[in-house]
PDB file of C-alpha atoms and ligand atoms in Angstrom:
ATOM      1  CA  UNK A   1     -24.716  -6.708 -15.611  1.00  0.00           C
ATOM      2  CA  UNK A   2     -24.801  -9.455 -18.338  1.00  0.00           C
ATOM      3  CA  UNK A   3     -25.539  -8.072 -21.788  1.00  0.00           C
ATOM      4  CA  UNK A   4     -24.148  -8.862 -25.500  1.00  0.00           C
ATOM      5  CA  UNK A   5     -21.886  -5.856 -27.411  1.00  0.00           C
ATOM      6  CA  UNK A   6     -21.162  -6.750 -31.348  1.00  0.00           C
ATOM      7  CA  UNK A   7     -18.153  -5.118 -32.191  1.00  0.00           C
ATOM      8  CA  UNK A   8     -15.778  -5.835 -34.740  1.00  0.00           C
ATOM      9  CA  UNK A   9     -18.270  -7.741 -36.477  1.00  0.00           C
ATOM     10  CA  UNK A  10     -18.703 -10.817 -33.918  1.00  0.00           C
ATOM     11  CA  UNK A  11     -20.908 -10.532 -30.860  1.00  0.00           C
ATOM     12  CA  UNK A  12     -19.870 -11.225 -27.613  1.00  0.00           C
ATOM     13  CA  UNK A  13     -21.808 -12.080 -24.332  1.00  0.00           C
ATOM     14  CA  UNK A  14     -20.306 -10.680 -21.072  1.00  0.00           C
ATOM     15  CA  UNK A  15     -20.730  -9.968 -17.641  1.00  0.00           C
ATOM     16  CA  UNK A  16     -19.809  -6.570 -16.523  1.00  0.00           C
ATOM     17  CA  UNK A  17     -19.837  -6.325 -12.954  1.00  0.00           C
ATOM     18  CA  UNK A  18     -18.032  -3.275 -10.125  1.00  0.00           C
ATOM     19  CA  UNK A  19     -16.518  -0.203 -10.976  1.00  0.00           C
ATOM     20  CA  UNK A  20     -12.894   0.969 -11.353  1.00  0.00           C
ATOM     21  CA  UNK A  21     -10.348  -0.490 -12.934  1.00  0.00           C
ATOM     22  CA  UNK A  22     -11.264  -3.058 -15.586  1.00  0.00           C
ATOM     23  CA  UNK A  23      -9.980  -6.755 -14.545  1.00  0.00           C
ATOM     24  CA  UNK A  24     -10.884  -8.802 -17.662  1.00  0.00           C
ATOM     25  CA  UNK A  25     -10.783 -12.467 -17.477  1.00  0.00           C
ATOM     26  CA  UNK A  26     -10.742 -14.940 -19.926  1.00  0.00           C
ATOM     27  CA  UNK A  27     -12.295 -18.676 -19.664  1.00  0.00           C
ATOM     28  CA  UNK A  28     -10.848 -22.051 -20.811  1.00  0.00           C
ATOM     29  CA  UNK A  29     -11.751 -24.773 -22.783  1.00  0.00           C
ATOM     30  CA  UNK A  30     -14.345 -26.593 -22.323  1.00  0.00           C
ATOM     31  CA  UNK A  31     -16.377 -24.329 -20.251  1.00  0.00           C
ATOM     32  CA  UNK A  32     -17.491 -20.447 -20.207  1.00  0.00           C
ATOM     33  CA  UNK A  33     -17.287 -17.197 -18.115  1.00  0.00           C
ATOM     34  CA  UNK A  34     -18.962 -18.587 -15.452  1.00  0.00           C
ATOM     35  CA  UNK A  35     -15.856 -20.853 -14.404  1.00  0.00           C
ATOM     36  CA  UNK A  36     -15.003 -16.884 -12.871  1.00  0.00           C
ATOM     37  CA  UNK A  37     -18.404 -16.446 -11.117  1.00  0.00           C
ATOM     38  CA  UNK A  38     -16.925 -17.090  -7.934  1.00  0.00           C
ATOM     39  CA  UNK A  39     -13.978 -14.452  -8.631  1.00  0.00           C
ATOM     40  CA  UNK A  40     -16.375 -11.520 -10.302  1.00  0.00           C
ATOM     41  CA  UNK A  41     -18.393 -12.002  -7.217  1.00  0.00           C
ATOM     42  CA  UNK A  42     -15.090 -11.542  -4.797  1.00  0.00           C
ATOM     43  CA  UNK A  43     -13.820  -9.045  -6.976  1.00  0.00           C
ATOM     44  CA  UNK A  44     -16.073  -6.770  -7.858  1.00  0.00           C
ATOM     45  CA  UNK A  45     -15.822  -4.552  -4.557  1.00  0.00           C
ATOM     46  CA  UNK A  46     -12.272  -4.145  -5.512  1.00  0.00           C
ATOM     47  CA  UNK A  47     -12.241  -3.265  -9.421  1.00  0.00           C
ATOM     48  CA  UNK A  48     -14.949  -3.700 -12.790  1.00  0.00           C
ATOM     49  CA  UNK A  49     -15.052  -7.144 -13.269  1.00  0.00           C
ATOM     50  CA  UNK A  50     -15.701  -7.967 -17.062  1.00  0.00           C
ATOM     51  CA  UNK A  51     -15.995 -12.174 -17.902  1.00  0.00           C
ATOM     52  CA  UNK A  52     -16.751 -12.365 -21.659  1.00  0.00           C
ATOM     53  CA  UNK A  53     -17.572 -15.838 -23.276  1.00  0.00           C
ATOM     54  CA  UNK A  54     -15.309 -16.331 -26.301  1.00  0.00           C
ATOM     55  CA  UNK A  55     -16.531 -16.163 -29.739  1.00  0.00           C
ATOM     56  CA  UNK A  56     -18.406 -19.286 -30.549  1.00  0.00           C
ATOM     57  CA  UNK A  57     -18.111 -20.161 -27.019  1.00  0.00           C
ATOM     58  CA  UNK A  58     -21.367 -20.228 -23.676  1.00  0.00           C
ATOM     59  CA  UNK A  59     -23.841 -17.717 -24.744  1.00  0.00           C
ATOM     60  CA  UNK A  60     -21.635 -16.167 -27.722  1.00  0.00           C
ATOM     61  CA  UNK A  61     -23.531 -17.283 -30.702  1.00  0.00           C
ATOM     62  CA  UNK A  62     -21.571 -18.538 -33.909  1.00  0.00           C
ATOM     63  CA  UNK A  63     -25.073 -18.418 -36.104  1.00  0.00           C
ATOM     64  CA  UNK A  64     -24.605 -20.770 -39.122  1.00  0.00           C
ATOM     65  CA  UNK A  65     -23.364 -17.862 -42.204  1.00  0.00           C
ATOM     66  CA  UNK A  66     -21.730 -15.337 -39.787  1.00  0.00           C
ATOM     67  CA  UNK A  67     -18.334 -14.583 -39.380  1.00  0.00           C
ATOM     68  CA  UNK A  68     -18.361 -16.584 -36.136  1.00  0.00           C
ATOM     69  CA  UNK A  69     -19.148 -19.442 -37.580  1.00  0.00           C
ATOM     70  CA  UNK A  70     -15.869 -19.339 -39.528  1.00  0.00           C
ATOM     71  CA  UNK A  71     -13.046 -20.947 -38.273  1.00  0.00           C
ATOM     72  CA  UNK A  72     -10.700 -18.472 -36.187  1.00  0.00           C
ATOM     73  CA  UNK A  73      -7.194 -18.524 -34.617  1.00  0.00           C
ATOM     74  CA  UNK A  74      -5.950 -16.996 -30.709  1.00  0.00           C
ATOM     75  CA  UNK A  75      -5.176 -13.830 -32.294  1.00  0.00           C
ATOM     76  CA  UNK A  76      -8.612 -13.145 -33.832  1.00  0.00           C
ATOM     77  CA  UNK A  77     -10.165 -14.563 -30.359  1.00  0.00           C
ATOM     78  CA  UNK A  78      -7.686 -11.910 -29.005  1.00  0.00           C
ATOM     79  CA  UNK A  79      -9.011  -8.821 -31.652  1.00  0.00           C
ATOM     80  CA  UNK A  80     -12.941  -9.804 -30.668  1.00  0.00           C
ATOM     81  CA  UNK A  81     -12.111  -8.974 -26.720  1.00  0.00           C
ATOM     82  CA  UNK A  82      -9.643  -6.009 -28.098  1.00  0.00           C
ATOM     83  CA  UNK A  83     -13.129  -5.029 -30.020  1.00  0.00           C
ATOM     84  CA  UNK A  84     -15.544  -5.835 -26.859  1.00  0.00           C
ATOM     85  CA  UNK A  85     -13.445  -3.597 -24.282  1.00  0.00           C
ATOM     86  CA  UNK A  86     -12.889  -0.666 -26.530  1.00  0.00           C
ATOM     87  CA  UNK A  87     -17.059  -1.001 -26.972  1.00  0.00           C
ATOM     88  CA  UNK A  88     -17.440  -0.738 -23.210  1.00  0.00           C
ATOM     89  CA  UNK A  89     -14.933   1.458 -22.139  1.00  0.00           C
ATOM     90  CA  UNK A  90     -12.773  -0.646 -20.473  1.00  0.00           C
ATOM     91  CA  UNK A  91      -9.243   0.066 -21.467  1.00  0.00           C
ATOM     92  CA  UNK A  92      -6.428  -0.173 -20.707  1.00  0.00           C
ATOM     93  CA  UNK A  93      -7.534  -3.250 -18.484  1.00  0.00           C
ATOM     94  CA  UNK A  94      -5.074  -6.010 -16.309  1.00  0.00           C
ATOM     95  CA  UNK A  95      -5.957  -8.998 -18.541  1.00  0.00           C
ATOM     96  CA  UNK A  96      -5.954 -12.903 -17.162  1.00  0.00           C
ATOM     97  CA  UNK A  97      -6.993 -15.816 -18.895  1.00  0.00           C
ATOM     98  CA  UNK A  98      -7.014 -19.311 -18.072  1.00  0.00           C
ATOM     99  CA  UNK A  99      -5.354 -22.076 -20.007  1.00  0.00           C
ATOM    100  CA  UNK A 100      -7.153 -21.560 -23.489  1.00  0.00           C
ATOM    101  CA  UNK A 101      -7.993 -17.927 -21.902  1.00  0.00           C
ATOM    102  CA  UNK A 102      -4.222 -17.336 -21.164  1.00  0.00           C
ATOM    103  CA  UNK A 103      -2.962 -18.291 -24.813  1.00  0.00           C
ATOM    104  CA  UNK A 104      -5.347 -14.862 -26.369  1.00  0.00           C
ATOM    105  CA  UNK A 105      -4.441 -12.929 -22.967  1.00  0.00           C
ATOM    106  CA  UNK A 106      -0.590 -13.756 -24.646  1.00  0.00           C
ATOM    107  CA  UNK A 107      -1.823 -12.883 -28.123  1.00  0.00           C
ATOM    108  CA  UNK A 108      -3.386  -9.633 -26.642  1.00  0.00           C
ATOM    109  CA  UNK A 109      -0.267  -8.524 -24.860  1.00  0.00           C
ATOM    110  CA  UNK A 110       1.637  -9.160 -28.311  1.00  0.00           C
ATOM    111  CA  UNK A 111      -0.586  -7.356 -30.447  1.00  0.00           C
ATOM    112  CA  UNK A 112      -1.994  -4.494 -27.926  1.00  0.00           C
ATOM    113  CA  UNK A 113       0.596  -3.965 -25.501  1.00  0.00           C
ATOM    114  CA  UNK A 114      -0.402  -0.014 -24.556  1.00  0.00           C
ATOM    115  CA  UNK A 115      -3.799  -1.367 -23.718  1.00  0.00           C
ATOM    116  CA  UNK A 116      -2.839  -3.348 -21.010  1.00  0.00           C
ATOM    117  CA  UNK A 117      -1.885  -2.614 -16.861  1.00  0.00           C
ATOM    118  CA  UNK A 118      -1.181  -5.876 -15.704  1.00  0.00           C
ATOM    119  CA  UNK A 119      -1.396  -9.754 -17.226  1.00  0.00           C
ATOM    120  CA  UNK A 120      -2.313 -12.624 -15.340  1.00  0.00           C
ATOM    121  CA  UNK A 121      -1.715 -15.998 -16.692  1.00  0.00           C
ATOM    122  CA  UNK A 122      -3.588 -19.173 -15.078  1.00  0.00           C
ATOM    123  CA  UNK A 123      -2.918 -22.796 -16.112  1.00  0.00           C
ATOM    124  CA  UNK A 124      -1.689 -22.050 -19.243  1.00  0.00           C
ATOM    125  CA  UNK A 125       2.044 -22.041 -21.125  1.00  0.00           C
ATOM    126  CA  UNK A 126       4.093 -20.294 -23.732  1.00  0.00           C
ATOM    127  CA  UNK A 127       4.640 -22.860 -25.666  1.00  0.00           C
ATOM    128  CA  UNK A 128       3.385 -24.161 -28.677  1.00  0.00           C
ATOM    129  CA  UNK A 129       1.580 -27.941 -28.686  1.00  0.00           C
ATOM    130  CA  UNK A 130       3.934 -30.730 -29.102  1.00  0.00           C
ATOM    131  CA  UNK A 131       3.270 -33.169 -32.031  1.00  0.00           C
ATOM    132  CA  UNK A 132       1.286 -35.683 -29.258  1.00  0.00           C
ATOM    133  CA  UNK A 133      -0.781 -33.057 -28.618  1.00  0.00           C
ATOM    134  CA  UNK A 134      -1.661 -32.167 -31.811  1.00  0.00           C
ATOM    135  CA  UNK A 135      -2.447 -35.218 -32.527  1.00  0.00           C
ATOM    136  CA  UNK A 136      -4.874 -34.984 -29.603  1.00  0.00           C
ATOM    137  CA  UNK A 137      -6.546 -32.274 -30.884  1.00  0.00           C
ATOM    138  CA  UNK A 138      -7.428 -34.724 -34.594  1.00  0.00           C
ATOM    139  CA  UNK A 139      -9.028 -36.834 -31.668  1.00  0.00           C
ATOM    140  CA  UNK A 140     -11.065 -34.714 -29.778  1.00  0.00           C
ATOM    141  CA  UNK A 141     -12.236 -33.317 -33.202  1.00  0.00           C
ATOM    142  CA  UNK A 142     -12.656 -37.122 -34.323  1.00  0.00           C
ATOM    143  CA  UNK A 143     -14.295 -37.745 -31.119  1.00  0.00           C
ATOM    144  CA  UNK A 144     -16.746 -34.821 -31.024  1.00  0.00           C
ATOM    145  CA  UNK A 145     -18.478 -35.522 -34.426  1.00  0.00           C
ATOM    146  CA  UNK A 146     -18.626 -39.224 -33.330  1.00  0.00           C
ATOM    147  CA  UNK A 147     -19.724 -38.960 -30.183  1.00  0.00           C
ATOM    148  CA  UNK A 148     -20.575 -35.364 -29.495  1.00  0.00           C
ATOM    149  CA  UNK A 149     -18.926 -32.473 -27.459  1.00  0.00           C
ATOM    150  CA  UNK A 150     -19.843 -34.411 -24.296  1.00  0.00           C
ATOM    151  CA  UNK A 151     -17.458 -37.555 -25.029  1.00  0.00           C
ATOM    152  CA  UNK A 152     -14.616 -34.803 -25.332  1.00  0.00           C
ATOM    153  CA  UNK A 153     -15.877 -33.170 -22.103  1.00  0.00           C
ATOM    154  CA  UNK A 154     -15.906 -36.547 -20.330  1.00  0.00           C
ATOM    155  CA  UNK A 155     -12.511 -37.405 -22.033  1.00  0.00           C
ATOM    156  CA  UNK A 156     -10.926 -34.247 -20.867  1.00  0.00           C
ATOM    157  CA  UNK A 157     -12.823 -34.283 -17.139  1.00  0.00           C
ATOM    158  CA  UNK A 158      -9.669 -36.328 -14.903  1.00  0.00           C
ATOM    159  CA  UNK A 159      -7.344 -34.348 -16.153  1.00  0.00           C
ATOM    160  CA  UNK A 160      -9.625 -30.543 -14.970  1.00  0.00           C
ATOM    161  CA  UNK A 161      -9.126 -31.161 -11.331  1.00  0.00           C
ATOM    162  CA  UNK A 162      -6.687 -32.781  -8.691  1.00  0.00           C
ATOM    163  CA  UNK A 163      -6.353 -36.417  -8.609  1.00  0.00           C
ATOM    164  CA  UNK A 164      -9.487 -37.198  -6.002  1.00  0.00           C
ATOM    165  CA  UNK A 165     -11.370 -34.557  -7.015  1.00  0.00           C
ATOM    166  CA  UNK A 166     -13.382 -36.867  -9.089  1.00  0.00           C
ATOM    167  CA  UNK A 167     -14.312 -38.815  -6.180  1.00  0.00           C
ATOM    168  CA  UNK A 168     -14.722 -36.322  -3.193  1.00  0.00           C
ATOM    169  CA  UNK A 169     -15.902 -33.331  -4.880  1.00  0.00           C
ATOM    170  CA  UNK A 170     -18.333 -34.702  -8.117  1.00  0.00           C
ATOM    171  CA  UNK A 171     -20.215 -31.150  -8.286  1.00  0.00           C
ATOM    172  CA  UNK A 172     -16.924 -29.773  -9.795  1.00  0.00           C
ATOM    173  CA  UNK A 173     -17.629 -32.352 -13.193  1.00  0.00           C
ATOM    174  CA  UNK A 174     -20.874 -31.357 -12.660  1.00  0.00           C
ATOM    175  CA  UNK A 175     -20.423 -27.659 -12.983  1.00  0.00           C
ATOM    176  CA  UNK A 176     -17.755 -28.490 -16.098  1.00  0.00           C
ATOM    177  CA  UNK A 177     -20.688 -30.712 -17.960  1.00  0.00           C
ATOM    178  CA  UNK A 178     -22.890 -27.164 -17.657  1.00  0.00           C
ATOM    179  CA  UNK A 179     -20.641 -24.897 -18.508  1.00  0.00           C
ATOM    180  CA  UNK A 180     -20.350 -27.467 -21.989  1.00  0.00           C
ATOM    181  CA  UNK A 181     -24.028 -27.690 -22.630  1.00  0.00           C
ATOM    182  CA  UNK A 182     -23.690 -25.379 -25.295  1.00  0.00           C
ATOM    183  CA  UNK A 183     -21.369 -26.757 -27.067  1.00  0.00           C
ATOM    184  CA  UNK A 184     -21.214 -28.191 -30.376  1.00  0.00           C
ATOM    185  CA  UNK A 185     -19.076 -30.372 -32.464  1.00  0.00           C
ATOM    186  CA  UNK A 186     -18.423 -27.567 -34.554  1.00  0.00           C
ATOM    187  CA  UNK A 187     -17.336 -25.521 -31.056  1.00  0.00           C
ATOM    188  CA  UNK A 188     -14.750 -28.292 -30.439  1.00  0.00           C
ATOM    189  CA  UNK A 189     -13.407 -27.996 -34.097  1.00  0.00           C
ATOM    190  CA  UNK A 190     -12.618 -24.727 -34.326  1.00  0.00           C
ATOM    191  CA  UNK A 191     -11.203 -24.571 -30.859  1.00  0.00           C
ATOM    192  CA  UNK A 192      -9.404 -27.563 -31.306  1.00  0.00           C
ATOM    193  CA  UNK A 193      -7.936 -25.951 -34.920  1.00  0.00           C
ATOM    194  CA  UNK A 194      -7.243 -22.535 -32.750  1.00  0.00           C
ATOM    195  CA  UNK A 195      -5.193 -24.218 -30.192  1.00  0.00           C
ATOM    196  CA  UNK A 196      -3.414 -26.711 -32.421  1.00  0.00           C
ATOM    197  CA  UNK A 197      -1.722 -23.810 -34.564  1.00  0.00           C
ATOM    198  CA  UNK A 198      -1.315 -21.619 -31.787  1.00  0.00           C
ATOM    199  CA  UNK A 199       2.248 -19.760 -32.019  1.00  0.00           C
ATOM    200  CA  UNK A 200       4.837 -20.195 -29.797  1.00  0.00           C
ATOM    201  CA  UNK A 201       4.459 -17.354 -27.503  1.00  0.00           C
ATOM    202  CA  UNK A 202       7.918 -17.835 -25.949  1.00  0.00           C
ATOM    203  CA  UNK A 203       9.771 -15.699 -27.974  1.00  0.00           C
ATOM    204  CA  UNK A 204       7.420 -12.404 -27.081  1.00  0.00           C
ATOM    205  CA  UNK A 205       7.484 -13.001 -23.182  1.00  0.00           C
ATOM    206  CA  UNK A 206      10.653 -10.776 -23.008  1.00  0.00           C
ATOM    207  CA  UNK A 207       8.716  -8.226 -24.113  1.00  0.00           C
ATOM    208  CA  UNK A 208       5.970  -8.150 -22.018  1.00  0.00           C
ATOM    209  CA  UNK A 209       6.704  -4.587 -19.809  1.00  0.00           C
ATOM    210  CA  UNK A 210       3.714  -4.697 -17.376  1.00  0.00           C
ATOM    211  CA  UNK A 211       3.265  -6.362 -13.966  1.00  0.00           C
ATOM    212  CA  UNK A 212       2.808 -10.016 -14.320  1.00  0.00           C
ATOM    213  CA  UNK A 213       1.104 -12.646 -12.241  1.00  0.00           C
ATOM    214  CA  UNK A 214       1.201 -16.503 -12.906  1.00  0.00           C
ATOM    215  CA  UNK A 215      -0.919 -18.519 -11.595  1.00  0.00           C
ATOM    216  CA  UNK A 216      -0.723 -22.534 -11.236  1.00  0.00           C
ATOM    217  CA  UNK A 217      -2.404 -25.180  -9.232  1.00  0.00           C
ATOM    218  CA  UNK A 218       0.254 -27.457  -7.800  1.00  0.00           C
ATOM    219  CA  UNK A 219      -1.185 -30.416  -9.723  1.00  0.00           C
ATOM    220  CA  UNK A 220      -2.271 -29.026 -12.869  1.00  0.00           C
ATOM    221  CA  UNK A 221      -1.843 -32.235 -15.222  1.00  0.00           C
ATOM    222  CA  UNK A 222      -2.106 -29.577 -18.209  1.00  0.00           C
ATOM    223  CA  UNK A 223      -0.278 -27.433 -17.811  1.00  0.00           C
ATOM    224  CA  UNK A 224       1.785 -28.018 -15.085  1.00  0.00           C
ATOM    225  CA  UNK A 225       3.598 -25.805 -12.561  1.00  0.00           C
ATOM    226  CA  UNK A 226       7.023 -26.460 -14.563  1.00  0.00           C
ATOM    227  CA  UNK A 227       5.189 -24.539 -17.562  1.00  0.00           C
ATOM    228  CA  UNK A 228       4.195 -21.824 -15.465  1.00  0.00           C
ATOM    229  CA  UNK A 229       7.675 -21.247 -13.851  1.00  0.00           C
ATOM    230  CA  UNK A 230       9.330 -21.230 -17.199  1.00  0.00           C
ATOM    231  CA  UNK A 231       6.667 -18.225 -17.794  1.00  0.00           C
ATOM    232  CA  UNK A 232       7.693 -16.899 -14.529  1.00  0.00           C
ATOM    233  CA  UNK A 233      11.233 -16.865 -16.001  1.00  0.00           C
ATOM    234  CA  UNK A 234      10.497 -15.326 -19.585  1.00  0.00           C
ATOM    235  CA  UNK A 235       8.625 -12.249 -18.363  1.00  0.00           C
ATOM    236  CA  UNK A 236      10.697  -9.738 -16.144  1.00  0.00           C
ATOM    237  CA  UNK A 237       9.850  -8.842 -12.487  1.00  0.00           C
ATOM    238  CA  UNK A 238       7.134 -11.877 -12.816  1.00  0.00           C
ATOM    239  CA  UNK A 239       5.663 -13.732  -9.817  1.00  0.00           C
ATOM    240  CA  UNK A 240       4.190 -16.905  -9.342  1.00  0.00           C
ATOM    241  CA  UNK A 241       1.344 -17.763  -6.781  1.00  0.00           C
ATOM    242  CA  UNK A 242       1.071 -21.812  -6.410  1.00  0.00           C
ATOM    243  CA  UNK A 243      -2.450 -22.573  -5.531  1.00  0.00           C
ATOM    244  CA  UNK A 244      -2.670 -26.007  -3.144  1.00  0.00           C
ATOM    245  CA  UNK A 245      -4.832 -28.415  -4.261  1.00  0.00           C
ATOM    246  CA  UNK A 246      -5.953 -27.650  -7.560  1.00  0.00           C
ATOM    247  CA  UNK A 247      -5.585 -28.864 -10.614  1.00  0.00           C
ATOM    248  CA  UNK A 248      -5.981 -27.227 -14.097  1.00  0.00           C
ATOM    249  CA  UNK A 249      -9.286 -24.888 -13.828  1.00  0.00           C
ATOM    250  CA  UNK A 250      -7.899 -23.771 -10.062  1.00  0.00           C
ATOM    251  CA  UNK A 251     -10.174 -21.021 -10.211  1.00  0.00           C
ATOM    252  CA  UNK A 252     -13.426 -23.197  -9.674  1.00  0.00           C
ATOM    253  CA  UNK A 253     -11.537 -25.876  -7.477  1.00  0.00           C
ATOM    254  CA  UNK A 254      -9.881 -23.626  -5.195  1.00  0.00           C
ATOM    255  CA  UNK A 255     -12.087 -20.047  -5.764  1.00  0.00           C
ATOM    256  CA  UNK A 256     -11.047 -18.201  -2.550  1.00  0.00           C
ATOM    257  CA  UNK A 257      -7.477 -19.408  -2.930  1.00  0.00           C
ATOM    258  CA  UNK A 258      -7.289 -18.186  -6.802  1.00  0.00           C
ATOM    259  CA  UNK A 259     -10.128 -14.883  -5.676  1.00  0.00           C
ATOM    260  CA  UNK A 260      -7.332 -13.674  -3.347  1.00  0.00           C
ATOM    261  CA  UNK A 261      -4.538 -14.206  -5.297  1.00  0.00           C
ATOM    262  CA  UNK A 262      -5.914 -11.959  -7.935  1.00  0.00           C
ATOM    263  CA  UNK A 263      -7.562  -9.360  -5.435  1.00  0.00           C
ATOM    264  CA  UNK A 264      -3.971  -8.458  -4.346  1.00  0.00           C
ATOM    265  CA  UNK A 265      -2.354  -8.538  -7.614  1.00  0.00           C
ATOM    266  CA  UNK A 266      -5.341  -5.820  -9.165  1.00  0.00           C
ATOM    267  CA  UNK A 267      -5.090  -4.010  -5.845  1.00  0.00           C
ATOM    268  CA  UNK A 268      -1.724  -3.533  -5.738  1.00  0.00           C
ATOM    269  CA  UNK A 269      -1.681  -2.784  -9.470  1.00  0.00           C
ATOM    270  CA  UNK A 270      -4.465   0.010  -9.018  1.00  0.00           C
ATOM    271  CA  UNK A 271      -2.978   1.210  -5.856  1.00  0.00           C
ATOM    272  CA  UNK A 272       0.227   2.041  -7.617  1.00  0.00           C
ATOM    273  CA  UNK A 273       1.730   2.550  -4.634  1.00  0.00           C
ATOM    274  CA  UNK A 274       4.517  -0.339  -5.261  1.00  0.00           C
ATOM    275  CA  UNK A 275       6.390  -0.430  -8.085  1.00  0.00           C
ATOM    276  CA  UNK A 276       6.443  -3.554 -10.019  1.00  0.00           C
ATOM    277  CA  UNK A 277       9.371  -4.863  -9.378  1.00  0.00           C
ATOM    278  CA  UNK A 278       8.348  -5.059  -5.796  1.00  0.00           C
ATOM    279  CA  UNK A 279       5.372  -6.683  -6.493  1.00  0.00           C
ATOM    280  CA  UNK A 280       5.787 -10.229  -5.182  1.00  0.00           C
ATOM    281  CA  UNK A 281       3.577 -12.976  -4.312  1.00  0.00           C
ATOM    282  CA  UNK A 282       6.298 -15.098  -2.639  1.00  0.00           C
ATOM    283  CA  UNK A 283       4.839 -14.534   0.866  1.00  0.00           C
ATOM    284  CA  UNK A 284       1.276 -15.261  -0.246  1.00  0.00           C
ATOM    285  CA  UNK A 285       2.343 -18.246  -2.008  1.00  0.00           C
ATOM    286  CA  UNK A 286       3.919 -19.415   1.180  1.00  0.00           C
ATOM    287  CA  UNK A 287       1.079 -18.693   3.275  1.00  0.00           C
ATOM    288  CA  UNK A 288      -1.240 -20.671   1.094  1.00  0.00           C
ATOM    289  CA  UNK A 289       1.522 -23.376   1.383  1.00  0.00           C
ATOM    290  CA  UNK A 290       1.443 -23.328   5.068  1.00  0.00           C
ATOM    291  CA  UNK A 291      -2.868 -23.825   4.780  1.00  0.00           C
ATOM    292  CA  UNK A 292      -3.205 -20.202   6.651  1.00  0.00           C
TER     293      UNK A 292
HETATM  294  C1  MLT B 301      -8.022 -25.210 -21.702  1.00  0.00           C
HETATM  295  O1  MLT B 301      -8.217 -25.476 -20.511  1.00  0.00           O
HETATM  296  O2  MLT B 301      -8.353 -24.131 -22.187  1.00  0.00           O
HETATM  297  C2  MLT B 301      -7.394 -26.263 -22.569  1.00  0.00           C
HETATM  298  O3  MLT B 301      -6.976 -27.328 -21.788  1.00  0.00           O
HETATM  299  C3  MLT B 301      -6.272 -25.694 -23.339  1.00  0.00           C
HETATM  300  C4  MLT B 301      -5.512 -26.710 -24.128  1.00  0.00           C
HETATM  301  O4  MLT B 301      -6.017 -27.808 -24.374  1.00  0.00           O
HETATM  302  O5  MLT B 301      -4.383 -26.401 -24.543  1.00  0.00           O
END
């Protein structure tokens, strides 16, 4: 059921889809929810499926003299979707983001812990930007009021999928370029600002005390597996599912792959049958390594 909630002051658009536990998921950057379509439509037999475009961000308007047309950082981005669940009814909720998603899933766990039952993190990383890629972000910003949000959608495209994506599977840019329509050069600037002065979410990963899942695909130029198995490492009684032959936004280059990935972590969450230490995606990861 897509429909817009304001809460907090900012309105969000978001899909709302299944019943029973709440699995929220967060998009990336440069697209919207829809890079999750494929995963709300797997999911939703299993749990309540809720895909919320970020403020600013797809069909969440940041009208010129609102507050979301200010500039905002990963923790307000984090308070709007702490604003939009408690509107719906959807707490305490197992939260995954992707990438730009993962970094306010990480600012959500720091600032409302009690309201979450699981995290999933997807092509993203703890860590801060390094001074290259801040730098980067000047560009893209440069780039997106010379050019317009497209040239940093183009810019950014090689680096979104595995290496012969580009070449053997050109609906994926495709589907990228649409999810950016809506973009503006103001959209790129704030986001760009946001994820520049990010903090360093390192030093809170200890802290995280609910089930964790990390996600990576096995040639994520982004962020690349390395990151996610030093996020493995930070949070206790994490696991890590590898997902063959996908790059950064795994979840529309490989959608079954990432679909079931996440299908067993929120059913074996809900079914609370295994405690989490025991929760481990070692086996799954393996068979996905072995193509079965
Ligand atoms: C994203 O996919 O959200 C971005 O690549 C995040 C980033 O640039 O750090």
């Amino acid at each position: 059921m897509p429909t817009h909630t304001t809460a907090g002051g900012i309105s969000l658009y978001y899909e709302d889809r299944g019943r029973g536990t709440p699995l929220v998921l967060l998009h990336g950057f440069p697209v919207d929810h829809r890079m999750w379509d494929a995963q709300a439509a797997a999911l939703a037999g299993t749990c309540r499926v809720i895909t919320p475009d970020l403020r600013g961000f797809g069909r969440s308007p940041a009208a010129a003299g609102t507050r979301a047309a200010r500039p905002f950082t990963v923790e307000d981005l984090a308070d709007d979707v702490r604003h939009l669940l408690a509107a719906v009814s959807a707490l305490p909720c197992v939260l995954g983001g992707l990438s730009m998603g993962g970094y306010v899933a990480l600012a959500f766990a720091r600032r409302y812990p009690a309201d979450l039952l699981g995290l999933a993190l997807l092509d993203t990383q703890a860590g801060p930007d390094s001074a290259a890629a801040k730098a980067n972000r000047q560009k893209n910003i440069d780039l997106a009021r010379a050019k317009g949000p497209g040239a940093v959608v183009d810019a950014m495209l090689p680096k979104l999928f595995a290496p012969s994506a580009d070449v053997a599977r050109p609906e994926l840019a495709a589907a990228v370029r649409r999810m950016a329509e809506g973009y503006t050069a103001d959209t790129v600037e704030r986001a760009m600002v946001a994820l520049r002065d990010r903090p360093d979410a390192t030093p809170g990963l200890a802290a995280i005390a609910v089930p964790t899942l990390v996600v990576v695909g096995d040639s994520d130029q982004i962020t690349p597996p390395k990151l996610a198995e030093d996020m493995r490492d930070g949070i206790v009684g994490a696991t890590l599912a590898v997902i063959l032959g996908a790059g950064h936004l795994a979840p529309v280059e490989r959608p079954p792959q990432v679909s079931e990935t996440l299908g067993r972590f929120a059913r074996d969450l809900t079914s609370g049958v295994r405690p989490k230490a025991a929760f481990d995606v070692s086996a799954m990861t393996d068979r996905l390594r072995a193509g079965r």
